[in-house]
Short mmCIF file of C-alpha atoms and ligand atoms in Angstrom, two decimals:
data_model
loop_
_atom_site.label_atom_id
_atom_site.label_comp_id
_atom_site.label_asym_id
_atom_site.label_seq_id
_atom_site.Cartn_x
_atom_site.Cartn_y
_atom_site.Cartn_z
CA UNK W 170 171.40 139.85 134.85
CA UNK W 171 169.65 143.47 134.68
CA UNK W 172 167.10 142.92 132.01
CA UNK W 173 164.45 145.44 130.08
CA UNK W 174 160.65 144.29 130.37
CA UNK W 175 159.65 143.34 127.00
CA UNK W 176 156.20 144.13 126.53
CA UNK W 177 153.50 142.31 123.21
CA UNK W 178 150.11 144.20 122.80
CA UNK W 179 147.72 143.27 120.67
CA UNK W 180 145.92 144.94 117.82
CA UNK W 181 147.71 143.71 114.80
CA UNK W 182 147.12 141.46 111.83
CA UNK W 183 150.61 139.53 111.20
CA UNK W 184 151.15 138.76 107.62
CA UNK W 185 154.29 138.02 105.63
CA UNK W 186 157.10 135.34 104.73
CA UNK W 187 159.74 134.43 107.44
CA UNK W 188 162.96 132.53 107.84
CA UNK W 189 163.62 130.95 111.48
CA UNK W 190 167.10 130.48 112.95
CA UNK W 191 168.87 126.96 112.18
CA UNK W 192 167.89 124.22 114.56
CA UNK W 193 169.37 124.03 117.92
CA UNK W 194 169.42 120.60 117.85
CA UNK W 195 171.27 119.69 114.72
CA UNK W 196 173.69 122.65 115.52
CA UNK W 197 174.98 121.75 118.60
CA UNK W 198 175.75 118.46 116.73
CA UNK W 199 177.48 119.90 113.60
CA UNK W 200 179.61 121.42 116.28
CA UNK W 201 180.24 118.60 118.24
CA UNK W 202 180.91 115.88 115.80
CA UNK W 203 183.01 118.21 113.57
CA UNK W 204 185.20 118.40 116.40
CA UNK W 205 185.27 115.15 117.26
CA UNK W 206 186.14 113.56 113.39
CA UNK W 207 189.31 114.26 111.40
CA UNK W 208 188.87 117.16 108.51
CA UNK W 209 186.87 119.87 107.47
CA UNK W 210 183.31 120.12 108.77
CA UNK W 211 181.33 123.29 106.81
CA UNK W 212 178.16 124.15 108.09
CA UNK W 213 175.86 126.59 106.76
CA UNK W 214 172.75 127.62 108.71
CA UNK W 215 173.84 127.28 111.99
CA UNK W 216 171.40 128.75 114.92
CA UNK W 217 173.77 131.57 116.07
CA UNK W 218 172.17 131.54 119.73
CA UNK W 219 173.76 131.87 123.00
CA UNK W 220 173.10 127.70 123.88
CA UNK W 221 175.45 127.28 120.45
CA UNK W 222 177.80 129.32 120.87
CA UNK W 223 178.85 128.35 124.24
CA UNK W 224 179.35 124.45 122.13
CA UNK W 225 181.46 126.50 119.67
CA UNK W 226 183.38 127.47 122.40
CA UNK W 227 184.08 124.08 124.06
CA UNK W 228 184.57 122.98 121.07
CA UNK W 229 187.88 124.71 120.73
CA UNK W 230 188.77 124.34 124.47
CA UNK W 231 188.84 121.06 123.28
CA UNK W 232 191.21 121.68 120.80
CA UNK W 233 189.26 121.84 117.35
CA UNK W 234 189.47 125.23 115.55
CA UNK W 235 186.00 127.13 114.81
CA UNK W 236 185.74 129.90 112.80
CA UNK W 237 183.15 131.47 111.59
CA UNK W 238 182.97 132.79 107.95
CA UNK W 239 179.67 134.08 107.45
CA UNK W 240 176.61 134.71 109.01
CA UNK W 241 175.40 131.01 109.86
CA UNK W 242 178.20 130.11 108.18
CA UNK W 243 181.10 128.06 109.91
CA UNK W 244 183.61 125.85 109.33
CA UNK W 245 185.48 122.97 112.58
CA UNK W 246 189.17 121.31 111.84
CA UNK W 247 188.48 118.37 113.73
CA UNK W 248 191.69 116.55 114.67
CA UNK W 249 189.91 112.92 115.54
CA UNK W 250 190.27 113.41 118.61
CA UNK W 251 189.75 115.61 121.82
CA UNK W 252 192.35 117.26 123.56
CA UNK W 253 191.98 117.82 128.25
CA UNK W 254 190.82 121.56 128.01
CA UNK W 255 193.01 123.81 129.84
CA UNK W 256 190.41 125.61 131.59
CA UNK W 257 186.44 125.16 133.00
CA UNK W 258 183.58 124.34 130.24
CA UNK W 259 181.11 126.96 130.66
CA UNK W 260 177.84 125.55 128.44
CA UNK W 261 175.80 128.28 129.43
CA UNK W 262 172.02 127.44 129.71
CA UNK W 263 172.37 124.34 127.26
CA UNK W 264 171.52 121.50 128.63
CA UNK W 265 172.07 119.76 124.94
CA UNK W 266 175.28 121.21 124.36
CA UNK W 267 176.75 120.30 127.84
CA UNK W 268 174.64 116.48 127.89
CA UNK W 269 176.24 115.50 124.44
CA UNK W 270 179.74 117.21 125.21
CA UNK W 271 180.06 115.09 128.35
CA UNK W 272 179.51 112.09 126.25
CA UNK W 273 181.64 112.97 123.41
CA UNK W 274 184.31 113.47 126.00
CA UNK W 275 183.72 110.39 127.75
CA UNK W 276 185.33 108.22 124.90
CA UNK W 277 188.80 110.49 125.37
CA UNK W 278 191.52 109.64 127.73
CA UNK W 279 191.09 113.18 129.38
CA UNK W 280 189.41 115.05 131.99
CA UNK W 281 187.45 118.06 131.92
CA UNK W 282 185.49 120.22 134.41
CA UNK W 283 181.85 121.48 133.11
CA UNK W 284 179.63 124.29 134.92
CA UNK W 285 176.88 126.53 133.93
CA UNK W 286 174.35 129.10 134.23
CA UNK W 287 171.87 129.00 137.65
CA UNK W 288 169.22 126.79 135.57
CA UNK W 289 172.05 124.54 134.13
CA UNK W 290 173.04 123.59 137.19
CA UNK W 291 169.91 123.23 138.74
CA UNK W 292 169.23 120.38 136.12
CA UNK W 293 170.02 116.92 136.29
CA UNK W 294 173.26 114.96 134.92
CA UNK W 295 172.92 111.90 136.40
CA UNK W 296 170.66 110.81 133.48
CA UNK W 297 174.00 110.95 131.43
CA UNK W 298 176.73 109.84 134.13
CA UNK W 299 174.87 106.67 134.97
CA UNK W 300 175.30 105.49 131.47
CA UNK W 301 178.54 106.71 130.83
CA UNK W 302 179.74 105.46 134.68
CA UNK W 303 178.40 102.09 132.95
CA UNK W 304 181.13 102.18 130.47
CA UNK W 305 184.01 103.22 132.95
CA UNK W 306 184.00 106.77 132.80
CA UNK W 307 184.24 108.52 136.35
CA UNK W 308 183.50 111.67 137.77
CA UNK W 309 183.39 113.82 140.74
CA UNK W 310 180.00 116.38 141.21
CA UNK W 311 177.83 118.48 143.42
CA UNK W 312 174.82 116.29 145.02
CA UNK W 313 172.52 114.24 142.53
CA UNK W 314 175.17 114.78 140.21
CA UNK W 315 174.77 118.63 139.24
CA UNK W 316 177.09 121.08 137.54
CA UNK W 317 179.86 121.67 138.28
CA UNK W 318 181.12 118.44 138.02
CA UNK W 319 184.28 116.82 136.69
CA UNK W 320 184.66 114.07 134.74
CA UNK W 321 187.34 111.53 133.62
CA UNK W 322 187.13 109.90 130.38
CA UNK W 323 188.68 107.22 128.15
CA UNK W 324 188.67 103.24 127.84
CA UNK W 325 185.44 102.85 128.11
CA UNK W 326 184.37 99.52 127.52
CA UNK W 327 180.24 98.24 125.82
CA UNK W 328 177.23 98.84 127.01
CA UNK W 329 173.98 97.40 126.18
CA UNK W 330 171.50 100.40 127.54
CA UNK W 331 167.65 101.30 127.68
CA UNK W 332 167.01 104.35 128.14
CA UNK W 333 165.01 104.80 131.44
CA UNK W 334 163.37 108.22 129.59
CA UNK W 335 162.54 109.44 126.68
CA UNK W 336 165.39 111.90 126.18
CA UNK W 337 167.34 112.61 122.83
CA UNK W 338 169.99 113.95 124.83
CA UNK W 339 170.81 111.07 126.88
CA UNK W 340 170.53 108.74 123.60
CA UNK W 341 172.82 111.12 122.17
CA UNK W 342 175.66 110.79 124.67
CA UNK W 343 175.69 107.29 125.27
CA UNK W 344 176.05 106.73 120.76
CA UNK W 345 178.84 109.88 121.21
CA UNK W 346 181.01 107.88 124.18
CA UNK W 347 180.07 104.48 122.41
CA UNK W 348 182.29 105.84 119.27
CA UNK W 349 185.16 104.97 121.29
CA UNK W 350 183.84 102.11 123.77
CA UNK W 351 185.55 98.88 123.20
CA UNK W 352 182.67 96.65 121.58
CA UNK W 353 180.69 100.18 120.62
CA UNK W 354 177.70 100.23 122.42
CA UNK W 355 173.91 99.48 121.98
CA UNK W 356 170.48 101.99 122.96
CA UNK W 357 167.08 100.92 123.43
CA UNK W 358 164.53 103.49 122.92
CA UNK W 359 161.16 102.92 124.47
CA UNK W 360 159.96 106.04 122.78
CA UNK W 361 161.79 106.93 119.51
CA UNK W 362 163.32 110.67 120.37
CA UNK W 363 164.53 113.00 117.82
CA UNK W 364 167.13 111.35 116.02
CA UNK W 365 169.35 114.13 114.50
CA UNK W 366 172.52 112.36 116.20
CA UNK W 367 171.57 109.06 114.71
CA UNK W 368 171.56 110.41 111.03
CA UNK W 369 174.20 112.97 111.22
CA UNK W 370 177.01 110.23 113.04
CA UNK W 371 175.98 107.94 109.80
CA UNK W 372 176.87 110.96 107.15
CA UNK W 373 179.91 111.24 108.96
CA UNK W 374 180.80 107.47 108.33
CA UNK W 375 180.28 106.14 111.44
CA UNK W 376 178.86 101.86 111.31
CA UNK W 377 175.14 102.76 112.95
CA UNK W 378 172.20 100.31 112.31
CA UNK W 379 168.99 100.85 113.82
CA UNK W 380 165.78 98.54 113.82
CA UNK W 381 162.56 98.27 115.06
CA UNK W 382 161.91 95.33 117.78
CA UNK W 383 157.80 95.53 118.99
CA UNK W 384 157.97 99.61 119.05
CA UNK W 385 161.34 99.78 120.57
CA UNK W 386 164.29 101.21 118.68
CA UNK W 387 167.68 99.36 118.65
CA UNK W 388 170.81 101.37 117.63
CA UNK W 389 173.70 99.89 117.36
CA UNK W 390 176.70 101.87 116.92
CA UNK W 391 180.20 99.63 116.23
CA UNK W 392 183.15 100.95 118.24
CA UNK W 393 186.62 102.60 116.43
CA UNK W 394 184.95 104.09 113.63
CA UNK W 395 187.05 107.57 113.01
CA UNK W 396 184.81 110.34 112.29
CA UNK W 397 184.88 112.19 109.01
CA UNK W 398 184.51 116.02 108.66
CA UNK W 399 181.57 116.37 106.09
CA UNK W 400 179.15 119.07 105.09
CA UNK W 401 176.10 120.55 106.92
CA UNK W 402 172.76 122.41 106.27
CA UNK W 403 170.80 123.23 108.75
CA UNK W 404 167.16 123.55 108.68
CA UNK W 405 165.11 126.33 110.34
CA UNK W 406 164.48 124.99 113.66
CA UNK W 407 160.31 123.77 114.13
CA UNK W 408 160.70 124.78 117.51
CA UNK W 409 161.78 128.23 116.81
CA UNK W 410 158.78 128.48 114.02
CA UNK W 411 155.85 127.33 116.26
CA UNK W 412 155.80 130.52 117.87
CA UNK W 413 155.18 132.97 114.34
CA UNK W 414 152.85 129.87 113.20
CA UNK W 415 150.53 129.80 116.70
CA UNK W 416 150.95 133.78 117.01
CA UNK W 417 148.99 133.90 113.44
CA UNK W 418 146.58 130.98 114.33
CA UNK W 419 145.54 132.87 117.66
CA UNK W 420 145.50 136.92 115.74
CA UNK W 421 142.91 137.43 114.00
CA UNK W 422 143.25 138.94 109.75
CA UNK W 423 146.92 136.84 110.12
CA UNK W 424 148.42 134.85 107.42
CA UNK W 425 152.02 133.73 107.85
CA UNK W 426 154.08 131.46 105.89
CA UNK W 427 157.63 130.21 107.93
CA UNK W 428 159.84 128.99 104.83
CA UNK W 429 162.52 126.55 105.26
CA UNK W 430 161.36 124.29 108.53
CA UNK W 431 162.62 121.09 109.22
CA UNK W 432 159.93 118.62 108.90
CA UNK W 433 161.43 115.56 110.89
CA UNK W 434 158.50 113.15 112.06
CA UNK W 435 160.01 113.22 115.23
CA UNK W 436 160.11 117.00 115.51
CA UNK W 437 156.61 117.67 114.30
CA UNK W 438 154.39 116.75 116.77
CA UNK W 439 152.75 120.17 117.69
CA UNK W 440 151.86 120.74 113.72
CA UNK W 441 149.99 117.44 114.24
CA UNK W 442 147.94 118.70 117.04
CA UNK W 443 146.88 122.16 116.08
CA UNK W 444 145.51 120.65 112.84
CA UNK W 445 144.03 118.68 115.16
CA UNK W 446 142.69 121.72 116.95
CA UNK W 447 141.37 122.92 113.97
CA UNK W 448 144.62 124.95 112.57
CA UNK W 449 144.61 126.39 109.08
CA UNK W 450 148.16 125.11 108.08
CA UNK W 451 149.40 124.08 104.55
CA UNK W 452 153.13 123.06 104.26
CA UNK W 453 154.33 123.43 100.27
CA UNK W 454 157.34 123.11 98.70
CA UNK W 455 158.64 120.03 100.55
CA UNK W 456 162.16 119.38 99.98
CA UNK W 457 165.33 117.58 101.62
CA UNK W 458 169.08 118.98 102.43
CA UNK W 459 171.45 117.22 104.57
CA UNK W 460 169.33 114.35 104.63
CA UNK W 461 166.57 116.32 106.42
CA UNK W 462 162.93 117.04 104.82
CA UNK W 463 162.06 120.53 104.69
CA UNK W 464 159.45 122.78 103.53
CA UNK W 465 157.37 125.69 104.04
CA UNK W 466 154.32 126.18 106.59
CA UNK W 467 151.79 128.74 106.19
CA UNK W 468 149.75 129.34 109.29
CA UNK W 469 146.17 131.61 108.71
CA UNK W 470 144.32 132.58 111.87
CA UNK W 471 141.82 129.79 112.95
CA UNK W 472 139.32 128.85 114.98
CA UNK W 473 140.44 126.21 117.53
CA UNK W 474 139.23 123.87 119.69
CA UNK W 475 140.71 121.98 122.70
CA UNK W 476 141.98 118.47 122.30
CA UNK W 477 143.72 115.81 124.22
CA UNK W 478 147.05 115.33 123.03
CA UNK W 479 147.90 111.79 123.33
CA UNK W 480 151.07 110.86 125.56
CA UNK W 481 153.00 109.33 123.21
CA UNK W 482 153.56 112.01 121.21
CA UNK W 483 155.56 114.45 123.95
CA UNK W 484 158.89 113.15 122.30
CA UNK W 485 158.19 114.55 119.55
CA UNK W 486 156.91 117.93 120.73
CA UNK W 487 158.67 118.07 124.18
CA UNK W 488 159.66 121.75 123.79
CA UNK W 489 156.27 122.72 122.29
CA UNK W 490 153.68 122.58 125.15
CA UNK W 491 154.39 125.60 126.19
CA UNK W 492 153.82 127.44 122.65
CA UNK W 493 150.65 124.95 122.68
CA UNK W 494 149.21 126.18 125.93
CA UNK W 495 148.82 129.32 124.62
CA UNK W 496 147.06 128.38 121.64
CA UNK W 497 144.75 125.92 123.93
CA UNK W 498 144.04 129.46 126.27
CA UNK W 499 142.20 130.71 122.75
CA UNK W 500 140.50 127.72 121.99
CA UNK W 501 137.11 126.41 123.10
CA UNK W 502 137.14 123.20 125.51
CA UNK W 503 139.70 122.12 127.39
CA UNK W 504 143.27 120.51 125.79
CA UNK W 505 144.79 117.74 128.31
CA UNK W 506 148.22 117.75 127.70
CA UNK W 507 150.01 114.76 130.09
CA UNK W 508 152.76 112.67 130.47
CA UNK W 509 154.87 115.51 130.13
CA UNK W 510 156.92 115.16 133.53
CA UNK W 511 159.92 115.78 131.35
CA UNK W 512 159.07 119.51 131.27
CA UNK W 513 159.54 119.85 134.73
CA UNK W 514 163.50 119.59 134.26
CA UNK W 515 163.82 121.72 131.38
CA UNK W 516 165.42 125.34 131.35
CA UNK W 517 162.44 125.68 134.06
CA UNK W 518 159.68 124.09 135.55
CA UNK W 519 157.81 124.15 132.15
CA UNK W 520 154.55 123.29 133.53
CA UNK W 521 154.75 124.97 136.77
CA UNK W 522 155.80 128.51 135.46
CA UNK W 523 153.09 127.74 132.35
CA UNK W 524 150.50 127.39 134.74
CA UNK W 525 151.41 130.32 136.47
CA UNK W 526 152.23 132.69 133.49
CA UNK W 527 148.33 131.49 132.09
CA UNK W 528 146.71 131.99 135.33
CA UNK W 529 148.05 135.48 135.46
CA UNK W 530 146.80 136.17 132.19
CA UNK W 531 143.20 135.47 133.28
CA UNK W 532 143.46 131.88 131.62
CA UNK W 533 141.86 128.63 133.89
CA UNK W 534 144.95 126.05 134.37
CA UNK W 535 144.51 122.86 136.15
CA UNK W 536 148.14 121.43 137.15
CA UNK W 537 149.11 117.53 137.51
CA UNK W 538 152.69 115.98 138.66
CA UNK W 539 152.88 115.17 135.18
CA UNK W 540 150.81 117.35 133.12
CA UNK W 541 148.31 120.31 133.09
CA UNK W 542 145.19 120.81 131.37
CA UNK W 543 144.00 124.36 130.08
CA UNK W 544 140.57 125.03 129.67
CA UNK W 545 139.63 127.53 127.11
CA UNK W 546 136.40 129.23 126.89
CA UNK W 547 137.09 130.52 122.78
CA UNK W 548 137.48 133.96 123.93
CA UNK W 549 140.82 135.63 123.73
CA UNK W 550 142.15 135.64 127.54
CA UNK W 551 142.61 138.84 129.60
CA UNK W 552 146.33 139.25 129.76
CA UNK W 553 147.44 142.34 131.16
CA UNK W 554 150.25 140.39 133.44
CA UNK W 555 153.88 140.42 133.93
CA UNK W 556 154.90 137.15 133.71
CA UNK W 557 157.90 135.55 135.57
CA UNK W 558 159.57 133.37 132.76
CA UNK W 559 162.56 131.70 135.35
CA UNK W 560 164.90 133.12 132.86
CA UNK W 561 163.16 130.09 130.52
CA UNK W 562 163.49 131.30 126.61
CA UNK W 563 160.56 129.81 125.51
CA UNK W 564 158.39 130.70 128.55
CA UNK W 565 159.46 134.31 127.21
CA UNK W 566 158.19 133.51 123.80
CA UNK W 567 154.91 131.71 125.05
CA UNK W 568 153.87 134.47 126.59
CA UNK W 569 154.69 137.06 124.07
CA UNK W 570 152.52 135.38 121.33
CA UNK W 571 149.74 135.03 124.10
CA UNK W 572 150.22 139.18 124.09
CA UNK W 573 149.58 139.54 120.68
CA UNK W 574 146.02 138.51 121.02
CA UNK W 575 145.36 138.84 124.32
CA UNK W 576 142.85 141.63 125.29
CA UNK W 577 145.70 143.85 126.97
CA UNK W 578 149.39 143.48 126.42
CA UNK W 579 151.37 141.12 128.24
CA UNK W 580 155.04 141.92 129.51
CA UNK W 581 157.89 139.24 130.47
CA UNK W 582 161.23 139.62 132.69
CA UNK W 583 164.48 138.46 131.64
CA UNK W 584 163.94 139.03 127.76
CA UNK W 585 167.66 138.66 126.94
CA UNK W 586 166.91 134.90 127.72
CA UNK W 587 165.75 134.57 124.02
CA UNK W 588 169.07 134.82 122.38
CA UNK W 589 169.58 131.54 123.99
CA UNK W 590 167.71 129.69 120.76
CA UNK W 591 166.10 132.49 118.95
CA UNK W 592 168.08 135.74 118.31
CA UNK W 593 166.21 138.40 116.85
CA UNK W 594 163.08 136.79 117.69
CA UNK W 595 161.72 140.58 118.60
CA UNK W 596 162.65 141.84 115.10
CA UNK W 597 161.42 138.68 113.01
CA UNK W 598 157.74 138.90 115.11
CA UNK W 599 157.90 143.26 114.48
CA UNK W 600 158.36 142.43 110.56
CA UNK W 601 155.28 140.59 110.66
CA UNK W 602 153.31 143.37 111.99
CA UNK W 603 153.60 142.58 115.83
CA UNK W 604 153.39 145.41 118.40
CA UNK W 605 156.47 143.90 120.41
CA UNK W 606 158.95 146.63 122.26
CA UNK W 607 160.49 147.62 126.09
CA UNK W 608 158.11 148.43 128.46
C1 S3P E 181 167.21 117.92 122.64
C2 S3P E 181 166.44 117.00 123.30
C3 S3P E 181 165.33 117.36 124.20
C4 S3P E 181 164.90 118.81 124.02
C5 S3P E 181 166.08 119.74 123.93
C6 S3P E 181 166.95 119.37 122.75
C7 S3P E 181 168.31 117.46 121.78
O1 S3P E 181 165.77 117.19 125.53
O2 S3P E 181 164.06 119.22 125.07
O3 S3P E 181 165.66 121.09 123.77
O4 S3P E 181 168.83 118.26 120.97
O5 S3P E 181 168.67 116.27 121.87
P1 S3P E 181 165.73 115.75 126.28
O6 S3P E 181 166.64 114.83 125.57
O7 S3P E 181 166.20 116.03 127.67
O8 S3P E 181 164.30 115.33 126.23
#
């Protein structure tokens, strides 16, 4: 893809009120399981980014009809059931929306043939097909199990499974098969993941129980239960609003309030550490809708100071680091962010292109196998680079926000990349004041 340089200087206070696209997350599920149950699924909110969109898409290959009404607004006939698409399913860059579609699939006497973008099938799927291999699914794929692959679905039979990683998607597809596994299925969660699928398959009627055994999470999921079309709200996305919140922690004059964010305990993780860093952040009018707590953050610039962000919390912030590194390159002393090897087999190499990006931008980066430390001096950092983002939306974003305060602006390649999870990120960060535009 030919792409424009997009180019942040600094120079400008950000101040105002902003909404944030739906959550990626809970769309790709409102999509999925309204295709899968029997009815009328309405969704309002929905994150109307490229990753979703290509979900919407297999979701009437597989024979549910999507139509969109509104803006954010959208409604799937589910038929209780999937239908073998007629053609290739082409998920784009989403590694959520093709991970969960594979399961979903898996519990349908049909086959289908997936493929993606040049990240998306760079990334690993044998995380998924082991599990769903387990249950007596098949399938047919490049080495190590990459896209394009083709896979054969249908009586799949129990499985008892811990997850060998702490991954929400993988979780997510082994509950989705399980739906139609003789005996359902059960997951053990070493690390409790976000747990969006877990809540929404329950307000679609599905017979889920999930308990706590010595830190490990048990869900059960009992097999045959049809599906239900149901309402859904989605929330505005944390992940999207970290980068307006650290943009007006790191700018100096800045006070920024992101209204409507999903509060999830297992989403919040980076709110927890820049308060820890020293953050200015207030969150008021808490509230609930769709069975997820809401409310709004207000974010004022701060003085911040490195930390070490304790392991366990990467499930719940797993997308994050990279927003965090930036605000750890304007803090003083150094914030250790490891066991975080998961980033490595993101949309990029999250840690190796964050490392990079930084180090371009005059900022001191030491890199582990499983983590990287960045040590800040409390000074803004020089910037003045363009940074190679691997086609990776939120390395894009990162390093936007880290323009914004930098001492010279900062450009990035592959821009378009954003619409992936945040379209009209560009415009939302301009109506706060930002100096973002082509270069
Ligand atoms: C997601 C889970 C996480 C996250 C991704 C969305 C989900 O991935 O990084 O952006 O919606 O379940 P993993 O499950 O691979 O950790």
């Amino acid at each position: 893809m030919i792409d424009a340089v997009l180019s942040a200087s600094p120079g400008a206070a950000l101040r105002g009120s902003v909404r944030v696209p739906g959550d990626k997350s809970i769309s790709h599920r409102a999509l999925i399981l309204g295709a899968m149950a029997m009815g009328r699924t309405t969704v309002e909110g929905l994150l109307e980014g490229e990753d979703v969109l290509a979900t919407a898409r297999a979701m009437e290959a597989f024979g549910a009809a999507v139509t969109r009404e509104g803006v954010g607004k959208w409604t799937i006939e589910g038929r209780g059931a999937f239908v073998e698409p007629t053609d290739i399913i082409d998920c784009g860059n989403a590694g959520t929306g093709v991970r969960l579609i594979m399961g979903a699939m898996a519990g349908y006497p049909i086959t289908a043939t997936f493929t993606g973008d040049a990240s998306l099938r760079k990334r690993p799927m044998g995380r998924v097909l082991e599990p769903l291999g387990k249950m007596g699914a098949t399938w047919l794929s490049r080495e190590g199990g990459r896209l394009p692959l083709t896979l054969k679905g249908g009586e799949l039979g129990h499985l008892d499974y811990t997850l060998p990683m702490a991954s929400a998607q993988v979780k997510s597809a082994v509950l989705l098969a399980g739906l139609h596994a003789k005996g359902g299925v059960t997951v053990t969660e070493p690390e409790p993941t976000r747990d969006h699928t877990e809540r929404m398959l329950t307000a679609f009627g599905a017979a889920l129980t999930v308990t706590d055994h010595n830190d490990r999470r048990v869900i059960t999921l009992g097999a045959g239960g049809q599906l239900t079309g149901s309402p859904v709200t989605v929330p505005g996305d944390p992940s999207s609003a970290a980068f307006p919140i650290v943009a007006a922690l790191i700018t100096p004059g800045s006070e920024v309030t992101v209204e409507g964010v999903m509060l999830n305990a297992l989403r919040t993780g980076l709110f927890d550490t820049l308060r820890e860093m020293g953050a200015d952040l207030t969150i008021t009018n808490r509230r609930d809708a769709s069975g997820e707590e809401l409310g709004d953050i207000t974010a004022r610039h701060s003085t911040l100071k490195g930390v070490v962000v304790p392991p366990g919390r990467a499930p719940s912030m797993i997308d994050e680091y990279p927003i965090l590194a930036v605000a750890a390159a304007f803090a003083t002393g150094d914030t250790v962010m490891r066991g975080v090897g998961e980033m490595r087999v993101k949309e990029s190499d999250r840690i190796a292109l964050m490392a990079r990006g930084l180090e371009a931008c005059g900022v001191d980066v030491e890199e582990e196998p499983e983590g990287f430390i960045v040590h800040g001096t409390g000074q803004p950092p020089r910037g003045g680079a363009l940074v190679e983002t691997a086609g990776d939306h939120r390395i894009a974003m990162s390093h936007l926000i880290l323009g914004l305060a930098a001492r010279e602006a900062v450009r990035v390649d592959e821009p378009g990349m954003i619409a992936t999870s945040f379209p009209g990120f560009a415009d939302m960060m301009r109506g706060l004041g930002a100096h973002i535009g082509e270069a």
